[in-house]
C-alpha cells in the first residue's frame, strides 16, 4: 500500500510532499510554486519528478528484493546456517584421542594429596613428580584413567588413590579451503567437529562444492573423507579429530540430478558414480504416495529428450549427470463425490462414477415438501476460480488506470489524488470478495445431461416467501412476497433509494441463479434478491466504465453490492 500511495499521481506538488513535511509548516503548493520558478530560471537543473520517481522505484526494488525466497534448492544447502559455529563441542567423547596440548585434571588422595591440572607436552607425556613422565598421546579418553592409574601404582603401591579426567582439549587452528563461501583459517579445539569449522567458513558453496567427499588433510595425506549425505539422511557423522594446521578441503561438486513434482525432497542431488538408477534416487528424493510415474528430461548435446515411465518400469532406468526427473500422478478417474445441501431428506454426500450427469443425481434426491425442486443450484470450484481470475484481472486493470492517471494543474492533482485513494480502498475491498462459482442450470434444456465434476455442490432452495432488498437502499431488508407489488414497491418498502443509488441499475437475482436487469424485465418473484447498484461518481470516463463493469461482475458472481 505504501509504495502504491507514493506513486499515485506523478505530479510535482505530490512529489514534493515528503520534502514539505520534512520542512514542517511549508505548504506543498507553495513549495511547488517556488520550485517551478526556480526551474524556469535554471532550465538545465535536474527535474524533480524523475528524481522522486527514481527514489520510489529504488524503494520498490529494495522491497521486492527483500521478499525474494532464500531457500536453497540444493540438497543440504540449508545445513550451514550458523548453528554449528555457535555451539562448539560441550562434552568429551569417550573415543577422543589424547594429544599434545590437552589439559588433564588429576586428583590424588590418601598417602599423597595432589590436585593439579597437567598439560600433555610436545612429546605426548604428562610429567608427575615422583612418578615421572606418563605417555598418554594416542590414548583414548575412556582409557586415560587406567593408563595413569597403572603408572602411579608403580611408585605408590598402597594407600594412594587417584582420579584423572580430560579438562580441556588442545586449541587448534584449522584451514578451510576449496569450494566454501569464506575460505580461511579458523580457531577451535581438537574436539570440535568438521561441521563446526565448515560453518565458520560460511558452509559449502552449493553451486560448486561437493557434499559427498569432504576431505580432512594433514600435510600431503588425506586422513579422512566424509560423506555429509550420511549425516543428512541417516544422522551418522564420521568422528574426525583435528589437529593444529589440518586442512578441511571441499572438492568440486560431482554429478547432479534435479528432482521436482510429487516428492518430499524436491532438490538437486549429487552422486559420485557416472550413473544412478531411478530406484536409488528414490531413496534420496522420497516420492510421495500419490506419485505413479516419472518424467525424465535428458540433455544430450544440443538435444533435449523426454522419457516417461511408470514407477515400476523406471526402477532400473539409469540417470546421467544433468538429467531432471519429475514425479507425477497419472491416474485414471474412477469416481467423484458431490455434496447436496438444502431442502432434501436424502444423503448429503454422493459417490458417483466418473462421467455421471446432473440428471443421474437429481433422480436420487428425496425432496422436502418445501423444496423448490425446479430451481436446483449448482456450485462448481473450477467456475469459482475462473470468476476470481476474471475479477482479479479487471481490478488490476482498474488499479493501473488509477495509478497512471495524469492531471494538468495542482488543484486537479489534489482532487485526483483524493479520488484515487477512495478508488484504491474500494479495489482492496473488492479483492476480498469470494465469487460463488454458481452455474445456472434451472431452466436449461440440457440440464440433466450436464456432466458433474468432483467437488460439485448441489443446493436445493426452499420455497421462500420473501424478497431480499439490498445495496443502495436506506433500509436493506427482507420483505414478504406480495403478488400485487412491483419492483419499485419493494424498493420503497426498504426506505427507497439512497443518494448514492443509481436507480437505472437494479439487478434482480432469481432463486434459480438467473439475473435480470430491471430495465429489461422488472418482474419480482418469491425468493428473489433485488440488488440496487451504486452510482460511480468519478471524473475519468474510462474509470467510470471499468468500475461499472466490475460492480456488475461482483453482483453476478457473488450476489453482493459493493458501493464506493
Coordinates of C-alpha atoms in Angstrom, one line a residue:
X1 CA 0.0 0.0 0.0
X2 CA 2.8 2.4 0.9
X3 CA 4.5 2.2 -2.4
X4 CA 1.3 2.4 -4.3
X5 CA 0.3 5.6 -2.5
X6 CA 3.7 7.1 -3.2
X7 CA 3.4 6.7 -7.0
X8 CA -0.3 7.5 -7.0
X9 CA 0.0 10.7 -9.1
X10 CA 3.3 11.6 -10.7
X11 CA 3.0 15.4 -10.3
X12 CA 5.4 18.0 -8.9
X13 CA 3.4 19.0 -5.9
X14 CA 2.8 15.5 -4.7
X15 CA 6.4 14.5 -5.4
X16 CA 7.5 17.3 -3.1
X17 CA 5.1 16.5 -0.3
X18 CA 7.6 14.4 1.7
X19 CA 10.1 17.4 1.5
X20 CA 7.4 19.8 2.6
X21 CA 6.6 17.6 5.6
X22 CA 10.3 17.4 6.5
X23 CA 10.4 21.3 6.5
X24 CA 7.5 21.4 8.9
X25 CA 4.8 24.0 8.1
X26 CA 5.8 24.7 4.4
X27 CA 2.8 24.1 2.2
X28 CA 3.4 21.7 -0.7
X29 CA 1.7 24.0 -3.2
X30 CA 3.9 27.0 -2.1
X31 CA 6.9 24.8 -2.3
X32 CA 5.8 23.6 -5.8
X33 CA 5.3 27.2 -7.0
X34 CA 8.8 28.2 -5.7
X35 CA 10.3 25.2 -7.3
X36 CA 8.6 25.9 -10.7
X37 CA 10.0 29.4 -10.7
X38 CA 13.5 28.1 -9.8
X39 CA 13.2 25.6 -12.6
X40 CA 12.2 28.2 -15.1
X41 CA 15.1 30.4 -14.2
X42 CA 17.5 27.5 -14.4
X43 CA 16.5 25.4 -17.4
X44 CA 19.4 23.0 -17.0
X45 CA 18.6 21.9 -13.5
X46 CA 17.6 18.3 -12.9
X47 CA 13.8 17.9 -12.9
X48 CA 12.2 17.0 -9.6
X49 CA 9.7 14.4 -10.8
X50 CA 12.2 11.9 -12.3
X51 CA 14.3 12.1 -9.1
X52 CA 11.2 11.3 -7.0
X53 CA 10.1 8.6 -9.3
X54 CA 13.6 7.1 -9.2
X55 CA 13.6 7.2 -5.4
X56 CA 10.2 5.4 -5.3
X57 CA 11.3 2.9 -7.9
X58 CA 14.5 2.2 -5.9
X59 CA 12.4 1.7 -2.8
X60 CA 10.1 -0.7 -4.6
X61 CA 13.1 -2.6 -6.0
X62 CA 14.6 -3.0 -2.5
X63 CA 11.3 -4.2 -1.1
X64 CA 10.9 -6.8 -3.9
X65 CA 14.5 -8.0 -3.4
X66 CA 13.9 -8.4 0.4
X67 CA 10.9 -10.6 -0.3
X68 CA 12.7 -13.0 -2.7
X69 CA 12.8 -16.6 -1.5
X70 CA 16.2 -17.6 0.1
X71 CA 15.6 -21.3 0.4
X72 CA 18.4 -23.2 -1.4
X73 CA 17.3 -25.8 -3.9
X74 CA 20.4 -28.0 -3.4
X75 CA 20.0 -30.9 -1.0
X76 CA 21.9 -30.0 2.1
X77 CA 22.0 -26.3 1.1
X78 CA 20.3 -25.3 4.4
X79 CA 22.7 -27.3 6.6
X80 CA 25.1 -24.4 7.4
X81 CA 23.1 -21.6 9.0
X82 CA 25.5 -20.7 11.8
X83 CA 24.1 -23.1 14.4
X84 CA 27.2 -25.4 14.4
X85 CA 29.6 -22.4 14.7
X86 CA 27.6 -21.0 17.7
X87 CA 27.9 -24.3 19.6
X88 CA 31.2 -26.0 19.9
X89 CA 31.7 -29.4 21.5
X90 CA 30.3 -29.4 25.0
X91 CA 31.4 -32.8 26.3
X92 CA 34.3 -35.0 25.6
X93 CA 33.7 -38.2 23.5
X94 CA 34.9 -41.4 25.1
X95 CA 36.7 -42.1 21.7
X96 CA 38.5 -38.7 21.8
X97 CA 42.3 -39.4 21.4
X98 CA 44.6 -37.5 23.8
X99 CA 47.1 -35.3 22.0
X100 CA 49.8 -32.8 22.8
X101 CA 48.4 -29.6 24.4
X102 CA 45.4 -31.3 26.0
X103 CA 44.8 -30.4 29.7
X104 CA 44.4 -33.3 32.2
X105 CA 42.8 -32.8 35.7
X106 CA 44.5 -35.1 38.2
X107 CA 43.5 -35.6 41.9
X108 CA 45.4 -37.9 44.3
X109 CA 44.4 -38.6 47.9
X110 CA 45.4 -41.0 50.7
X111 CA 49.1 -41.2 51.4
X112 CA 49.7 -38.4 48.9
X113 CA 47.4 -35.5 48.2
X114 CA 47.6 -33.6 44.9
X115 CA 45.1 -31.6 42.9
X116 CA 46.6 -30.2 39.7
X117 CA 46.0 -29.7 36.0
X118 CA 48.7 -31.1 33.8
X119 CA 49.4 -30.3 30.1
X120 CA 50.4 -33.0 27.7
X121 CA 53.9 -31.9 26.5
X122 CA 55.1 -32.0 22.8
X123 CA 56.5 -35.5 23.4
X124 CA 53.0 -36.7 24.4
X125 CA 53.8 -37.1 28.1
X126 CA 52.3 -36.0 31.4
X127 CA 55.0 -35.3 33.9
X128 CA 54.1 -36.1 37.5
X129 CA 56.6 -35.5 40.4
X130 CA 57.9 -38.7 41.9
X131 CA 56.3 -40.7 39.1
X132 CA 57.9 -39.2 36.1
X133 CA 56.7 -38.9 32.5
X134 CA 53.5 -40.8 31.7
X135 CA 53.0 -41.4 27.9
X136 CA 49.3 -40.5 27.0
X137 CA 49.4 -39.3 23.4
X138 CA 47.2 -41.6 21.3
X139 CA 45.3 -42.9 24.3
X140 CA 41.5 -42.8 24.1
X141 CA 39.7 -40.7 26.6
X142 CA 37.9 -43.7 28.0
X143 CA 41.3 -45.4 28.7
X144 CA 43.0 -42.4 30.3
X145 CA 42.2 -43.2 33.9
X146 CA 43.5 -46.8 33.5
X147 CA 46.9 -45.6 32.0
X148 CA 47.5 -43.0 34.7
X149 CA 46.5 -45.4 37.5
X150 CA 48.9 -48.0 36.3
X151 CA 51.8 -45.5 36.2
X152 CA 51.1 -44.2 39.7
X153 CA 50.8 -47.6 41.2
X154 CA 54.3 -48.5 40.1
X155 CA 55.5 -45.9 42.6
X156 CA 52.8 -45.7 45.2
X157 CA 51.8 -49.3 45.7
X158 CA 49.3 -48.8 48.6
X159 CA 47.1 -46.3 50.3
X160 CA 47.2 -43.8 47.3
X161 CA 44.2 -43.3 45.2
X162 CA 43.7 -41.1 42.0
X163 CA 41.2 -39.7 39.6
X164 CA 42.1 -38.3 36.2
X165 CA 39.9 -36.6 33.6
X166 CA 40.3 -34.6 30.4
X167 CA 39.8 -30.9 31.4
X168 CA 40.3 -29.1 28.1
X169 CA 41.1 -30.1 24.5
X170 CA 44.0 -28.7 22.6
X171 CA 43.3 -25.3 20.9
X172 CA 43.9 -25.7 17.2
X173 CA 43.7 -23.6 14.1
X174 CA 42.3 -25.3 11.0
X175 CA 42.4 -24.2 7.4
X176 CA 39.1 -24.5 5.5
X177 CA 39.5 -24.3 1.7
X178 CA 38.2 -25.4 -1.7
X179 CA 34.6 -24.7 -2.6
X180 CA 33.4 -22.9 0.5
X181 CA 31.9 -19.5 0.8
X182 CA 34.6 -18.0 3.1
X183 CA 37.9 -19.9 2.8
X184 CA 40.4 -19.2 5.6
X185 CA 41.9 -20.2 8.9
X186 CA 39.5 -20.8 11.8
X187 CA 40.1 -21.4 15.5
X188 CA 38.6 -24.1 17.7
X189 CA 39.6 -27.1 19.6
X190 CA 40.7 -30.6 18.5
X191 CA 37.4 -31.8 19.9
X192 CA 35.2 -29.7 17.6
X193 CA 33.7 -31.5 14.5
X194 CA 34.4 -30.5 10.9
X195 CA 30.8 -29.1 10.8
X196 CA 31.9 -26.5 13.3
X197 CA 34.7 -25.3 11.1
X198 CA 32.7 -25.5 7.9
X199 CA 30.0 -23.4 9.4
X200 CA 32.5 -20.8 10.4
X201 CA 33.6 -20.7 6.7
X202 CA 30.0 -20.0 5.6
X203 CA 29.3 -23.5 4.6
X204 CA 29.8 -25.3 1.3
X205 CA 29.3 -23.3 -1.9
X206 CA 26.2 -25.2 -3.1
X207 CA 26.8 -24.3 -6.8
X208 CA 30.3 -25.7 -6.9
X209 CA 31.2 -27.7 -3.8
X210 CA 30.7 -31.4 -3.0
X211 CA 28.8 -32.8 -0.1
X212 CA 29.9 -36.3 -0.8
X213 CA 33.7 -36.0 -0.4
X214 CA 34.7 -33.6 2.3
X215 CA 38.4 -34.2 2.8
X216 CA 40.5 -33.8 6.0
X217 CA 44.2 -33.4 5.1
X218 CA 47.3 -33.4 7.2
X219 CA 50.2 -32.4 5.1
X220 CA 50.0 -34.4 1.9
X221 CA 48.0 -37.1 3.4
X222 CA 44.2 -37.4 3.2
X223 CA 43.3 -38.5 6.8
X224 CA 39.5 -38.9 6.2
X225 CA 36.8 -38.4 3.6
X226 CA 33.4 -37.6 5.0
X227 CA 30.1 -38.0 3.1
X228 CA 27.6 -35.4 4.5
X229 CA 24.7 -37.2 2.9
X230 CA 25.1 -39.9 5.7
X231 CA 24.6 -37.1 8.2
X232 CA 21.6 -35.6 6.4
X233 CA 19.8 -38.9 5.7
X234 CA 20.9 -41.2 8.5
X235 CA 22.2 -38.9 11.2
X236 CA 25.6 -40.5 11.0
X237 CA 28.8 -38.4 11.2
X238 CA 32.2 -39.8 11.0
X239 CA 34.2 -38.6 14.0
X240 CA 37.4 -36.9 12.8
X241 CA 39.8 -35.4 15.4
X242 CA 41.5 -32.3 14.0
X243 CA 45.0 -31.1 14.9
X244 CA 46.8 -27.8 14.5
X245 CA 47.3 -27.0 10.8
X246 CA 44.9 -29.6 9.4
X247 CA 43.0 -28.7 6.3
X248 CA 39.3 -29.2 5.6
X249 CA 39.0 -29.2 1.8
X250 CA 35.8 -29.2 -0.3
X251 CA 36.4 -30.5 -3.8
X252 CA 34.4 -29.8 -6.9
X253 CA 30.8 -30.9 -7.0
X254 CA 30.3 -34.2 -8.8
X255 CA 27.3 -35.4 -10.9
X256 CA 23.9 -33.9 -10.2
X257 CA 20.2 -34.8 -10.8
X258 CA 17.3 -32.3 -10.2
X259 CA 14.1 -33.7 -8.7
X260 CA 10.7 -32.0 -8.9
X261 CA 7.0 -32.9 -8.6
X262 CA 5.4 -35.2 -6.1
X263 CA 8.5 -35.8 -4.0
X264 CA 9.2 -34.9 -0.4
X265 CA 12.7 -33.7 -1.3
X266 CA 12.4 -31.5 -4.5
X267 CA 16.1 -30.7 -4.6
X268 CA 19.2 -31.1 -6.7
X269 CA 21.1 -34.2 -5.6
X270 CA 24.8 -35.1 -6.0
X271 CA 26.0 -38.6 -6.9
X272 CA 29.5 -39.9 -7.4
X273 CA 29.1 -42.7 -10.0
X274 CA 28.7 -42.0 -13.7
X275 CA 25.0 -43.0 -13.5
X276 CA 22.4 -43.6 -10.8
X277 CA 19.2 -45.6 -11.1
X278 CA 15.7 -44.2 -10.5
X279 CA 15.3 -46.7 -7.6
X280 CA 18.5 -45.4 -6.0
X281 CA 17.5 -41.8 -6.5
X282 CA 14.1 -42.5 -4.9
X283 CA 15.9 -43.3 -1.6
X284 CA 17.1 -39.7 -1.6
X285 CA 14.0 -37.9 -3.2
X286 CA 11.4 -39.8 -1.2
X287 CA 8.5 -39.8 -3.7
X288 CA 5.0 -39.2 -2.3
X289 CA 2.4 -42.0 -2.2
X290 CA 0.4 -40.2 -4.9
X291 CA 3.3 -40.5 -7.4
X292 CA 2.8 -43.1 -10.1
X293 CA 5.0 -42.1 -13.0
X294 CA 8.2 -40.2 -13.7
X295 CA 9.1 -37.8 -16.5
X296 CA 12.8 -37.7 -17.2
X297 CA 14.3 -34.8 -19.1
X298 CA 17.7 -35.7 -20.7
X299 CA 20.2 -33.2 -22.1
X300 CA 22.4 -34.7 -24.8
X301 CA 24.4 -32.1 -26.7
X302 CA 22.0 -29.7 -28.4
X303 CA 19.1 -32.0 -28.0
X304 CA 16.6 -32.4 -25.1
X305 CA 14.8 -35.7 -24.9
X306 CA 11.9 -36.6 -22.6
X307 CA 11.1 -40.1 -21.4
X308 CA 8.0 -41.2 -19.5
X309 CA 7.8 -44.3 -17.3
X310 CA 5.6 -45.8 -14.6
X311 CA 7.5 -46.1 -11.3
X312 CA 7.7 -49.9 -11.7
X313 CA 9.2 -49.6 -15.3
X314 CA 11.6 -46.8 -14.2
X315 CA 13.2 -48.6 -11.3
X316 CA 16.3 -49.7 -13.2
X317 CA 16.4 -46.8 -15.6
X318 CA 19.8 -45.1 -15.4
X319 CA 20.1 -41.3 -15.0
X320 CA 23.0 -39.3 -16.1
X321 CA 24.7 -36.1 -14.9
X322 CA 22.4 -33.1 -15.6
X323 CA 19.2 -35.0 -16.1
X324 CA 16.0 -33.9 -14.4
X325 CA 13.2 -36.1 -13.1
X326 CA 9.7 -35.2 -12.2
X327 CA 7.4 -37.4 -10.2
X328 CA 3.8 -37.2 -11.4
X329 CA 0.4 -38.8 -10.7
X330 CA -1.0 -40.3 -13.8
X331 CA -4.2 -41.8 -12.5
X332 CA -7.4 -42.6 -14.5
X333 CA -10.5 -41.1 -13.0
X334 CA -12.7 -43.6 -11.2
X335 CA -15.3 -41.9 -9.1
X336 CA -16.3 -38.4 -7.9
X337 CA -18.0 -37.0 -4.9
X338 CA -20.8 -34.4 -5.0
X339 CA -22.4 -32.8 -2.0
X340 CA -26.1 -32.0 -1.7
X341 CA -27.4 -29.3 0.6
X342 CA -30.7 -27.6 1.3
X343 CA -34.3 -28.9 1.3
X344 CA -33.9 -32.7 0.9
X345 CA -34.2 -35.8 3.0
X346 CA -31.6 -37.9 1.3
X347 CA -27.8 -38.3 1.8
X348 CA -25.6 -35.2 1.8
X349 CA -22.6 -36.8 0.1
X350 CA -22.9 -38.9 -3.0
X351 CA -20.1 -41.0 -4.6
X352 CA -20.8 -41.3 -8.3
X353 CA -18.9 -42.9 -11.2
X354 CA -16.8 -40.6 -13.3
X355 CA -18.9 -39.2 -16.1
X356 CA -22.1 -39.0 -14.0
X357 CA -24.6 -36.3 -15.1
X358 CA -26.8 -33.9 -13.1
X359 CA -29.9 -35.8 -14.0
X360 CA -28.4 -39.0 -12.5
X361 CA -28.0 -37.3 -9.2
X362 CA -31.3 -35.3 -9.2
X363 CA -33.2 -38.6 -9.6
X364 CA -31.7 -39.9 -6.3
X365 CA -32.7 -36.9 -4.3
X366 CA -35.7 -37.1 -2.0
X367 CA -37.1 -33.5 -1.7
X368 CA -38.9 -32.0 1.3
X369 CA -42.4 -30.6 0.8
X370 CA -41.0 -27.0 1.0
X371 CA -38.3 -27.6 -1.6
X372 CA -38.1 -25.6 -4.8
X373 CA -37.4 -28.7 -6.8
X374 CA -37.5 -26.9 -10.1
X375 CA -34.7 -24.5 -9.1
X376 CA -31.7 -26.6 -8.2
X377 CA -28.5 -24.6 -7.8
X378 CA -25.0 -25.9 -9.0
X379 CA -21.8 -24.5 -7.5
X380 CA -18.5 -25.6 -9.1
X381 CA -15.0 -24.9 -7.8
X382 CA -13.5 -24.6 -11.3
X383 CA -16.0 -21.9 -12.1
X384 CA -15.3 -20.1 -8.8
X385 CA -11.6 -20.0 -9.7
X386 CA -12.4 -18.6 -13.2
X387 CA -14.6 -15.9 -11.7
X388 CA -11.8 -15.0 -9.2
X389 CA -9.3 -14.7 -12.0
X390 CA -11.6 -12.6 -14.2
X391 CA -12.3 -10.3 -11.2
X392 CA -8.6 -10.1 -10.4
X393 CA -7.7 -9.1 -14.0
X394 CA -10.4 -6.4 -14.0
X395 CA -9.3 -5.0 -10.7
X396 CA -5.6 -5.0 -11.8
X397 CA -6.5 -3.1 -14.9
X398 CA -8.6 -0.6 -12.9
X399 CA -5.7 -0.1 -10.4
X400 CA -3.3 0.6 -13.3
X401 CA -5.6 3.2 -14.7
X402 CA -5.9 4.9 -11.4
X403 CA -2.1 4.9 -10.7
X404 CA -1.2 6.2 -14.2
X405 CA -3.8 9.0 -14.4
X406 CA -2.4 12.4 -15.0
X407 CA -3.6 15.9 -14.1
X408 CA -2.8 19.3 -15.6
X409 CA -2.9 21.6 -12.5
X410 CA -2.0 21.4 -8.9
X411 CA -5.7 21.7 -7.8
X412 CA -6.8 19.0 -10.2
X413 CA -3.9 16.8 -8.9
X414 CA -5.0 17.1 -5.3
X415 CA -8.6 16.3 -6.2
X416 CA -7.5 13.4 -8.3
X417 CA -5.3 12.1 -5.5
X418 CA -8.2 12.1 -3.0
X419 CA -10.4 10.4 -5.5
X420 CA -7.8 7.8 -6.3
X421 CA -7.4 7.0 -2.6
X422 CA -11.1 6.1 -2.4
X423 CA -10.9 4.0 -5.5
X424 CA -7.9 2.1 -4.3
X425 CA -9.6 1.4 -1.0
X426 CA -12.6 0.2 -3.0
X427 CA -10.3 -2.1 -5.0
X428 CA -8.9 -3.6 -1.8
X429 CA -12.4 -4.4 -0.6
X430 CA -13.3 -5.9 -3.9
X431 CA -10.2 -8.2 -3.8
X432 CA -11.6 -9.8 -0.6
X433 CA -14.9 -10.8 -2.2
X434 CA -15.3 -14.5 -2.9
X435 CA -17.4 -15.5 -6.0
X436 CA -19.9 -18.3 -5.5
X437 CA -19.0 -20.3 -8.6
X438 CA -22.6 -20.9 -9.5
X439 CA -23.6 -22.5 -12.8
X440 CA -27.1 -21.6 -13.9
X441 CA -28.9 -24.9 -14.7
X442 CA -32.5 -24.5 -13.5
X443 CA -34.2 -23.7 -16.8
X444 CA -31.6 -25.3 -19.1
X445 CA -33.0 -27.8 -21.6
X446 CA -29.7 -29.7 -21.3
X447 CA -29.6 -29.6 -17.5
X448 CA -29.9 -33.3 -17.0
X449 CA -27.1 -34.0 -19.5
X450 CA -24.6 -31.7 -17.8
X451 CA -21.5 -33.6 -16.6
X452 CA -20.8 -33.4 -12.9
X453 CA -17.3 -32.7 -11.6
X454 CA -15.6 -33.9 -8.4
X455 CA -16.3 -31.4 -5.6
X456 CA -19.6 -30.0 -7.1
X457 CA -22.2 -28.7 -4.7
X458 CA -26.0 -29.1 -5.5
X459 CA -28.2 -26.9 -3.3
X460 CA -32.0 -27.3 -3.2
X461 CA -33.5 -24.0 -2.3
X462 CA -36.6 -23.6 -0.1
X463 CA -39.9 -22.2 -1.5
X464 CA -39.1 -18.8 0.0
X465 CA -41.9 -16.4 0.6
X466 CA -39.5 -13.4 1.0
X467 CA -37.9 -10.9 -1.3
X468 CA -34.5 -9.6 -0.1
X469 CA -33.7 -5.9 -0.9
X470 CA -30.0 -4.9 -0.6
X471 CA -27.5 -2.5 -1.9
X472 CA -28.1 1.3 -2.1
X473 CA -31.4 1.4 -0.2
X474 CA -32.0 3.1 3.1
X475 CA -33.1 0.0 5.0
X476 CA -31.9 -3.2 3.4
X477 CA -34.3 -5.8 4.5
X478 CA -36.3 -9.0 3.7
X479 CA -39.9 -8.3 2.7
X480 CA -42.8 -10.7 2.5
X481 CA -43.6 -11.5 -1.1
X482 CA -46.8 -9.8 -2.4
X483 CA -48.1 -10.7 -5.8
X484 CA -49.6 -7.2 -6.2
X485 CA -46.3 -5.4 -5.5
X486 CA -43.9 -4.3 -8.3
X487 CA -40.1 -3.7 -8.1
X488 CA -40.4 -0.1 -7.2
X489 CA -42.9 -1.0 -4.4
X490 CA -40.3 -3.4 -2.8
X491 CA -37.6 -0.7 -3.0
X492 CA -39.9 1.9 -1.4
X493 CA -40.7 -0.7 1.3
X494 CA -37.0 -0.7 2.1
X495 CA -36.9 3.0 2.5
X496 CA -36.2 4.0 -1.1
X497 CA -33.0 4.8 -2.9
X498 CA -30.0 6.3 -1.1
X499 CA -28.3 9.4 -2.5
X500 CA -25.6 7.1 -3.9
X501 CA -28.0 4.8 -5.7
X502 CA -28.2 4.5 -9.5
X503 CA -31.9 3.8 -9.9
X504 CA -31.2 2.9 -13.6
X505 CA -29.0 0.0 -12.5
X506 CA -31.1 -2.5 -10.5
X507 CA -30.4 -6.3 -10.8
X508 CA -32.9 -9.0 -9.8
X509 CA -31.2 -12.2 -8.7
X510 CA -33.6 -15.1 -9.0
X511 CA -33.7 -18.2 -6.8
X512 CA -32.7 -20.4 -9.7
X513 CA -29.4 -18.5 -10.2
X514 CA -30.5 -16.3 -13.1
X515 CA -30.0 -12.5 -13.1
X516 CA -32.1 -9.9 -14.9
X517 CA -31.7 -6.2 -15.4
X518 CA -34.7 -4.3 -14.2
X519 CA -34.5 -2.2 -17.4
X520 CA -35.3 -5.3 -19.4
X521 CA -37.7 -7.0 -17.0
X522 CA -38.7 -5.9 -13.6
X523 CA -40.9 -8.8 -12.5
X524 CA -40.1 -9.9 -9.0
X525 CA -40.9 -13.5 -7.8
X526 CA -40.7 -15.0 -4.3
X527 CA -37.2 -15.9 -3.2
X528 CA -35.7 -13.1 -5.4
X529 CA -32.9 -10.7 -4.4
X530 CA -33.1 -7.1 -5.5
X531 CA -29.6 -5.5 -5.8
X532 CA -29.6 -1.7 -6.1
X533 CA -26.2 -0.8 -7.6
X534 CA -24.3 2.4 -6.6
X535 CA -23.5 5.5 -8.8
X536 CA -19.9 5.7 -9.9
X537 CA -19.1 9.3 -9.3
X538 CA -15.6 9.8 -10.6
X539 CA -14.2 12.2 -13.2
X540 CA -12.5 9.9 -15.6
X541 CA -14.8 8.3 -18.2
X542 CA -12.7 5.2 -18.6
X543 CA -12.5 4.6 -14.9
X544 CA -16.3 5.0 -14.6
X545 CA -16.7 2.4 -17.3
X546 CA -14.3 0.0 -15.7
X547 CA -15.8 0.4 -12.2
X548 CA -19.3 -0.1 -13.6
X549 CA -18.3 -3.3 -15.2
X550 CA -16.7 -4.6 -12.0
X551 CA -19.8 -3.7 -9.9
X552 CA -21.9 -5.8 -12.3
X553 CA -19.3 -8.6 -12.2
X554 CA -19.3 -8.7 -8.4
X555 CA -23.1 -8.6 -8.2
X556 CA -23.5 -11.5 -10.6
X557 CA -20.6 -13.6 -9.2
X558 CA -21.2 -13.1 -5.5
X559 CA -24.7 -11.5 -5.3
X560 CA -23.1 -8.6 -3.4
X561 CA -23.3 -4.9 -4.0
X562 CA -20.0 -3.1 -3.4
X563 CA -20.5 0.6 -3.0
X564 CA -17.9 3.3 -3.3

